[in-house]
Coordinates of C-alpha atoms in Angstrom, one line a residue:
M1 CA -37.6 -147.6 131.1
A2 CA -39.2 -145.7 128.2
L3 CA -39.2 -146.3 124.5
S4 CA -39.7 -143.9 121.5
S5 CA -40.6 -145.8 118.4
D6 CA -40.6 -143.0 115.8
N7 CA -38.4 -142.8 112.7
Y8 CA -35.3 -142.4 115.0
P9 CA -36.1 -144.8 117.9
F10 CA -34.4 -144.6 121.2
L11 CA -34.6 -146.3 124.6
L12 CA -34.2 -144.6 128.0
T13 CA -33.3 -146.5 131.1
G14 CA -33.0 -145.2 134.6
S15 CA -31.2 -146.5 137.7
L16 CA -31.6 -146.2 141.5
H17 CA -28.4 -144.2 141.4
G18 CA -30.2 -141.4 139.5
I19 CA -28.5 -141.9 136.1
I20 CA -30.6 -141.9 132.9
Y21 CA -29.0 -143.6 129.8
L22 CA -30.1 -143.1 126.2
W23 CA -29.6 -145.9 123.8
D24 CA -29.8 -145.8 120.0
I25 CA -32.1 -148.7 119.5
T26 CA -31.3 -149.1 115.7
A27 CA -27.7 -149.6 116.6
V28 CA -28.5 -151.9 119.5
T29 CA -31.0 -154.2 117.7
T30 CA -28.6 -154.6 114.7
G31 CA -25.7 -155.3 117.1
S32 CA -23.5 -152.5 115.7
K33 CA -23.2 -150.6 119.0
I34 CA -24.2 -152.2 122.4
Q35 CA -23.7 -149.2 124.6
S36 CA -25.5 -146.0 125.6
I37 CA -24.7 -142.8 123.7
L38 CA -25.9 -140.3 126.3
K39 CA -26.4 -140.1 130.0
Y40 CA -27.8 -137.6 132.5
D41 CA -27.3 -137.5 136.3
C42 CA -30.6 -136.6 138.0
G43 CA -29.0 -136.3 141.5
A44 CA -31.4 -138.7 143.2
S45 CA -32.9 -142.2 142.8
I46 CA -35.3 -142.5 139.9
T47 CA -38.8 -143.8 140.8
H48 CA -40.6 -143.6 137.5
M49 CA -40.3 -142.0 134.0
V50 CA -42.6 -141.6 131.1
L51 CA -42.2 -140.0 127.6
I52 CA -44.4 -137.1 126.4
P53 CA -45.5 -138.4 123.0
G54 CA -44.2 -136.4 120.0
F55 CA -42.0 -134.0 122.0
D56 CA -38.8 -136.0 122.6
T57 CA -39.3 -135.1 126.2
V58 CA -39.4 -137.4 129.3
V59 CA -41.0 -136.8 132.7
V60 CA -38.9 -138.2 135.5
S61 CA -39.8 -138.6 139.2
L62 CA -37.1 -138.8 141.8
K63 CA -37.0 -140.1 145.4
N64 CA -36.6 -136.6 146.8
G65 CA -40.0 -135.5 145.4
T66 CA -38.6 -133.7 142.4
I67 CA -40.4 -133.9 139.0
L68 CA -38.2 -133.2 136.0
C69 CA -39.0 -132.6 132.3
L70 CA -35.9 -133.5 130.2
R71 CA -35.7 -132.7 126.5
I72 CA -33.6 -134.9 124.2
L73 CA -31.8 -132.5 121.9
S74 CA -30.8 -133.7 118.5
R75 CA -29.8 -132.6 115.0
T76 CA -30.3 -134.1 111.6
K77 CA -27.7 -134.0 108.9
A78 CA -27.9 -135.8 105.6
G79 CA -31.0 -137.7 106.8
V80 CA -29.3 -139.0 109.9
K81 CA -30.5 -137.9 113.3
K82 CA -27.8 -137.5 116.0
F83 CA -28.7 -137.2 119.7
I84 CA -26.7 -134.4 121.3
K85 CA -27.7 -134.3 125.0
L86 CA -30.4 -134.4 127.6
T87 CA -31.3 -131.0 129.1
R88 CA -33.6 -130.0 131.9
I89 CA -36.4 -127.7 130.8
R90 CA -38.9 -127.9 133.7
E91 CA -38.8 -128.8 137.3
T92 CA -40.9 -128.8 140.4
N93 CA -41.1 -130.6 143.8
I94 CA -44.3 -132.1 145.2
N95 CA -43.1 -131.4 148.7
D96 CA -43.6 -127.7 148.0
V97 CA -47.4 -128.3 147.4
K98 CA -49.1 -127.1 150.6
E99 CA -52.3 -129.0 149.8
L100 CA -50.3 -132.3 149.8
N101 CA -48.1 -131.8 152.8
S102 CA -50.1 -129.7 155.2
N103 CA -50.5 -132.6 157.7
S104 CA -47.5 -134.7 156.6
T105 CA -44.5 -135.3 158.8
Y106 CA -42.2 -136.8 156.1
D107 CA -41.3 -136.2 152.5
S108 CA -43.4 -137.6 149.6
Y109 CA -42.3 -138.8 146.2
V110 CA -44.1 -140.0 143.0
S111 CA -44.1 -143.7 142.5
Q112 CA -46.1 -143.7 139.2
C113 CA -47.1 -141.1 136.6
K114 CA -49.1 -140.8 133.4
V115 CA -49.1 -138.0 130.8
C116 CA -52.5 -136.8 129.5
L117 CA -52.4 -134.6 126.3
T118 CA -55.6 -133.5 124.7
N119 CA -56.8 -130.3 122.9
N120 CA -58.0 -129.0 126.3
T121 CA -55.7 -130.6 128.8
S122 CA -52.0 -131.0 129.3
V123 CA -51.4 -132.6 132.7
I124 CA -49.3 -135.1 134.5
V125 CA -51.3 -137.4 136.8
M126 CA -49.2 -138.8 139.6
L127 CA -49.5 -141.4 142.4
T128 CA -47.4 -140.6 145.5
N129 CA -45.9 -142.9 148.1
T130 CA -48.5 -141.5 150.6
S131 CA -51.4 -142.8 148.4
K132 CA -52.4 -139.5 146.9
I133 CA -53.3 -138.7 143.3
L134 CA -52.0 -135.3 142.1
L135 CA -52.5 -133.4 138.9
I136 CA -49.8 -131.0 137.7
D137 CA -50.0 -128.8 134.5
I138 CA -47.1 -129.7 132.1
R139 CA -46.9 -126.2 130.8
D140 CA -46.0 -124.4 134.0
M141 CA -45.5 -127.4 136.4
K142 CA -48.0 -125.9 138.8
F143 CA -50.3 -127.9 141.1
R144 CA -53.9 -128.2 139.8
S145 CA -55.7 -130.6 142.1
C146 CA -55.6 -133.6 144.5
V147 CA -58.0 -136.5 144.3
S148 CA -59.4 -137.5 147.7
N149 CA -60.3 -141.1 147.3
P150 CA -62.3 -142.7 150.2
N151 CA -59.9 -143.9 152.9
S152 CA -62.2 -146.8 153.7
H153 CA -61.5 -148.3 150.2
G154 CA -57.8 -148.7 151.1
A155 CA -54.5 -147.2 150.0
I156 CA -54.2 -146.4 146.3
S157 CA -51.8 -148.9 144.7
S158 CA -52.3 -148.3 140.9
F159 CA -54.2 -146.2 138.4
D160 CA -54.7 -145.2 134.8
V161 CA -56.4 -142.3 133.0
N162 CA -58.6 -142.4 129.9
P163 CA -57.6 -139.1 128.2
I164 CA -60.7 -139.1 125.9
D165 CA -63.1 -138.2 128.8
M166 CA -60.5 -137.7 131.6
T167 CA -61.7 -140.7 133.5
L168 CA -59.4 -141.8 136.3
I169 CA -59.5 -145.5 137.3
I170 CA -58.0 -146.3 140.7
G171 CA -57.1 -149.6 142.2
T172 CA -56.6 -150.0 146.0
M173 CA -54.9 -152.4 148.4
R174 CA -58.3 -153.6 149.5
G175 CA -59.2 -154.7 146.0
V176 CA -61.6 -151.8 145.2
I177 CA -61.7 -150.1 141.8
D178 CA -62.8 -146.5 141.9
I179 CA -63.9 -144.5 138.8
W180 CA -63.5 -140.7 138.9
D181 CA -64.5 -138.0 136.4
L182 CA -61.5 -135.6 136.6
R183 CA -63.3 -132.9 134.8
F184 CA -65.6 -132.4 137.7
E185 CA -63.6 -134.3 140.4
I186 CA -66.6 -136.6 141.0
L187 CA -66.4 -140.2 142.2
I188 CA -68.8 -142.0 139.7
N189 CA -68.6 -145.7 140.6
S190 CA -66.8 -148.2 142.9
F191 CA -66.7 -152.0 143.0
T192 CA -64.7 -155.0 144.0
F193 CA -64.8 -158.7 143.0
G194 CA -63.4 -162.1 143.9
D195 CA -61.6 -162.2 147.3
H196 CA -60.7 -158.4 147.0
A197 CA -57.0 -159.1 146.6
P198 CA -54.9 -155.9 146.3
I199 CA -55.1 -154.3 142.9
T200 CA -51.4 -154.0 141.8
N201 CA -51.9 -152.9 138.2
I202 CA -54.5 -151.2 136.1
S203 CA -54.0 -150.5 132.4
L204 CA -56.3 -149.3 129.7
I205 CA -56.7 -151.7 126.7
K206 CA -58.3 -149.7 124.0
R207 CA -58.1 -152.3 121.2
F208 CA -60.3 -154.7 123.2
G209 CA -63.0 -152.1 123.3
P210 CA -63.7 -148.6 124.7
N211 CA -63.6 -148.2 128.5
H212 CA -61.9 -151.5 129.1
I213 CA -59.1 -152.1 131.6
V214 CA -56.6 -154.8 132.4
V215 CA -56.7 -155.5 136.2
V216 CA -54.1 -157.4 138.2
G217 CA -55.7 -158.3 141.5
G218 CA -59.2 -158.4 142.8
T219 CA -59.2 -162.2 142.7
S220 CA -56.2 -164.4 143.4
D221 CA -57.8 -167.0 141.0
A222 CA -56.6 -165.1 137.9
L223 CA -53.3 -163.7 136.6
F224 CA -55.3 -160.8 135.3
T225 CA -58.8 -159.9 134.3
V226 CA -60.3 -157.4 131.7
W227 CA -63.3 -155.3 132.7
D228 CA -65.7 -152.8 131.1
Y229 CA -65.4 -150.3 133.9
T230 CA -68.5 -148.3 132.8
K231 CA -70.7 -151.4 133.0
M232 CA -68.7 -153.1 135.8
V233 CA -68.7 -156.3 133.8
C234 CA -65.8 -158.8 133.5
K235 CA -65.0 -159.8 129.9
Y236 CA -61.8 -161.9 130.2
G237 CA -59.7 -163.7 132.7
A238 CA -56.3 -165.5 132.5
V239 CA -56.6 -168.3 135.0
N240 CA -53.9 -170.5 136.5
E241 CA -56.2 -173.5 136.7
N242 CA -57.0 -176.7 134.8
E243 CA -60.7 -175.9 134.9
A244 CA -62.7 -172.7 134.7
P245 CA -63.4 -171.3 138.2
S246 CA -66.8 -170.1 139.3
I247 CA -68.0 -167.0 137.5
S248 CA -69.2 -165.6 140.9
K249 CA -65.5 -164.7 141.5
F250 CA -65.7 -162.5 138.4
T251 CA -68.9 -160.6 139.3
A252 CA -68.8 -157.0 140.5
V253 CA -69.7 -156.2 144.1
T254 CA -70.8 -152.7 144.9
S255 CA -72.1 -152.9 148.5
N256 CA -70.3 -152.7 151.9
L257 CA -67.0 -151.5 150.3
N258 CA -66.2 -149.5 153.4
K259 CA -66.1 -152.7 155.5
L260 CA -63.5 -154.6 153.5
Q261 CA -60.3 -155.6 155.3
Y262 CA -56.8 -155.9 153.8
D263 CA -55.4 -159.4 154.4
A264 CA -51.9 -159.9 152.8
G265 CA -52.1 -163.6 153.6
E266 CA -54.8 -164.1 151.0
N267 CA -52.9 -162.6 148.2
N268 CA -51.5 -165.4 146.0
I269 CA -50.9 -163.2 142.9
N270 CA -47.4 -163.8 141.6
I271 CA -47.3 -161.1 138.8
A272 CA -44.1 -159.1 138.5
N273 CA -45.0 -157.0 135.5
V274 CA -47.9 -156.5 133.1
T275 CA -47.7 -154.6 129.8
V276 CA -50.5 -153.8 127.4
K277 CA -49.8 -153.3 123.7
G278 CA -52.6 -153.1 121.2
G279 CA -54.9 -156.1 121.9
S280 CA -52.2 -158.1 123.7
V281 CA -51.3 -158.4 127.4
I282 CA -47.7 -159.4 128.2
V283 CA -47.2 -161.0 131.6
A284 CA -44.1 -161.8 133.7
Q285 CA -44.2 -163.6 137.0
Y286 CA -41.9 -163.5 140.0
N287 CA -39.0 -166.1 140.0
I288 CA -40.2 -167.5 136.6
P289 CA -38.3 -166.3 133.5
D290 CA -41.1 -167.2 131.1
I291 CA -42.9 -164.3 129.4
F292 CA -46.6 -164.9 128.4
I293 CA -48.2 -163.1 125.6
F294 CA -52.0 -163.2 125.7
D295 CA -53.7 -162.1 122.5
L296 CA -57.2 -161.1 123.6
L297 CA -58.4 -160.5 120.0
K298 CA -57.1 -163.8 118.6
P299 CA -56.8 -166.1 121.6
M300 CA -55.3 -169.0 119.6
N301 CA -52.3 -166.7 118.9
S302 CA -51.4 -166.5 122.6
K303 CA -48.0 -167.9 123.3
I304 CA -45.0 -168.1 125.7
L305 CA -42.2 -166.0 124.3
F306 CA -39.4 -167.5 126.4
K307 CA -39.6 -171.0 127.7
T308 CA -37.5 -172.7 130.4
A309 CA -37.5 -176.4 130.6
L310 CA -39.1 -176.1 134.0
Y311 CA -42.7 -176.0 133.0
N312 CA -44.6 -176.9 129.8
H313 CA -47.6 -174.5 129.9
E314 CA -50.7 -175.2 127.8
L315 CA -52.9 -172.2 127.0
V316 CA -56.5 -173.2 126.5
P317 CA -59.2 -170.7 125.6
V318 CA -62.7 -171.3 127.1
Q319 CA -65.9 -169.4 126.4
V320 CA -67.8 -169.3 129.6
T321 CA -70.8 -167.0 128.8
T322 CA -71.7 -164.8 125.9
N323 CA -69.6 -161.9 127.5
L324 CA -67.0 -163.8 129.5
S325 CA -64.1 -165.9 128.3
F326 CA -61.2 -167.5 130.1
M327 CA -57.7 -168.5 129.1
L328 CA -56.6 -171.4 131.2
V329 CA -52.9 -171.6 131.9
K330 CA -52.2 -175.3 132.6
P331 CA -48.7 -176.0 133.9
S332 CA -47.2 -179.5 134.0
L333 CA -43.9 -180.1 135.8
K334 CA -41.2 -181.5 133.5
R335 CA -38.0 -181.5 135.5
S336 CA -36.9 -183.3 138.6
M337 CA -36.2 -181.3 141.8
N338 CA -32.4 -181.5 141.2
Q339 CA -32.8 -180.2 137.6
Q340 CA -35.0 -177.4 138.8
L341 CA -32.1 -175.9 140.8
S342 CA -30.3 -175.2 137.6
V343 CA -33.1 -173.1 136.1
P344 CA -32.5 -169.3 136.4
R345 CA -34.8 -167.6 138.8
D346 CA -34.3 -164.0 137.6
T347 CA -37.5 -161.9 137.6
V348 CA -38.5 -159.6 134.8
N349 CA -39.6 -156.3 136.4
N350 CA -40.2 -154.1 133.3
I351 CA -41.4 -154.9 129.8
I352 CA -41.8 -152.6 126.8
L353 CA -43.0 -153.7 123.4
G354 CA -42.3 -151.5 120.4
Q355 CA -42.4 -151.3 116.6
I356 CA -39.0 -150.3 115.2
H357 CA -38.5 -150.0 111.4
D358 CA -41.5 -152.3 110.8
K359 CA -40.2 -155.0 113.1
S360 CA -41.6 -155.8 116.6
F361 CA -39.2 -155.9 119.5
L362 CA -39.8 -156.7 123.2
F363 CA -37.4 -155.3 125.8
A364 CA -37.4 -157.0 129.2
V365 CA -35.4 -155.7 132.2
T366 CA -34.5 -158.2 134.9
T367 CA -33.7 -157.7 138.6
Q368 CA -30.1 -158.3 137.6
N369 CA -30.2 -155.1 135.5
V370 CA -30.0 -157.0 132.3
V371 CA -32.0 -155.9 129.3
N372 CA -33.1 -158.8 127.1
I373 CA -34.3 -158.0 123.6
Y374 CA -36.6 -160.3 121.7
K375 CA -37.6 -160.0 118.1

């Protein structure tokens, strides 16, 4: 799912059947037209897609290894923009990259991608199903480089890129965070923390401060944490506890990273999706339809967007040290076991928050292929 929030907003959704749908969000949010206005058949299952800001173009990765750039064509008449069609303008396949597949016996595909546009750089940074980070030039779709992260740190499970200085932040299945300078392809720092649970999500949060990231994983005592990755210091943790845990679980460890072992049995993290917007972190958990919004800049404004009658969560901010604060998420059971059976267990697997005509909307896609819209 991808959202463009310009003067003529639109939403793109993709399916495992390889179909991309374009929705006129103005019409959808006002209720005048609840159906897609355009569709495009990619010919293979869609694994990820991301918009190129300011170009009405979306980058789409497919299960067969293909990377597409689709342009959304439109025309404006009497001040009204009409979307005409989606057309393919660029294409490549990562299985044609010799540097990637020289020793591989099976096909690769992209599971996650980010677009980096600066005055000097126009690249797509991609994570493949074989745990490799690739850089492809948007202008000619040619391979630029492949990041060789240490195998001893575990398989790469998530990443983000700071386009200002082209810093690549990698999270692994062994709970290690690796910091790379892509300009020189140098590994700068590596650290872990907590019980080194798998890092399932890494996202920059620029409004909280420069060089800060939201991390899901590392410790199973927190829903997520926020780190200054240059100083390797934890600044914030959302904790599912009635009391603040030991701060030792939120201290960076830089030694013996090559001896860490992956143990899936220790992973108690129940996060289905994390989205960062401004200074807020939106969290959805597996089998719980509640959506939590953590306001890191104004903690007292944190709230639960959608409540079931199953739990009554209390959000309690706690200042632990000068640099570290926790948000305690205290659940108290409200319903009987028989009543709990009637509560929907649908999981939110994708969230997008956008500003449309001066109004904020949240789009949440569930595992039942339902898009819920909250204002």
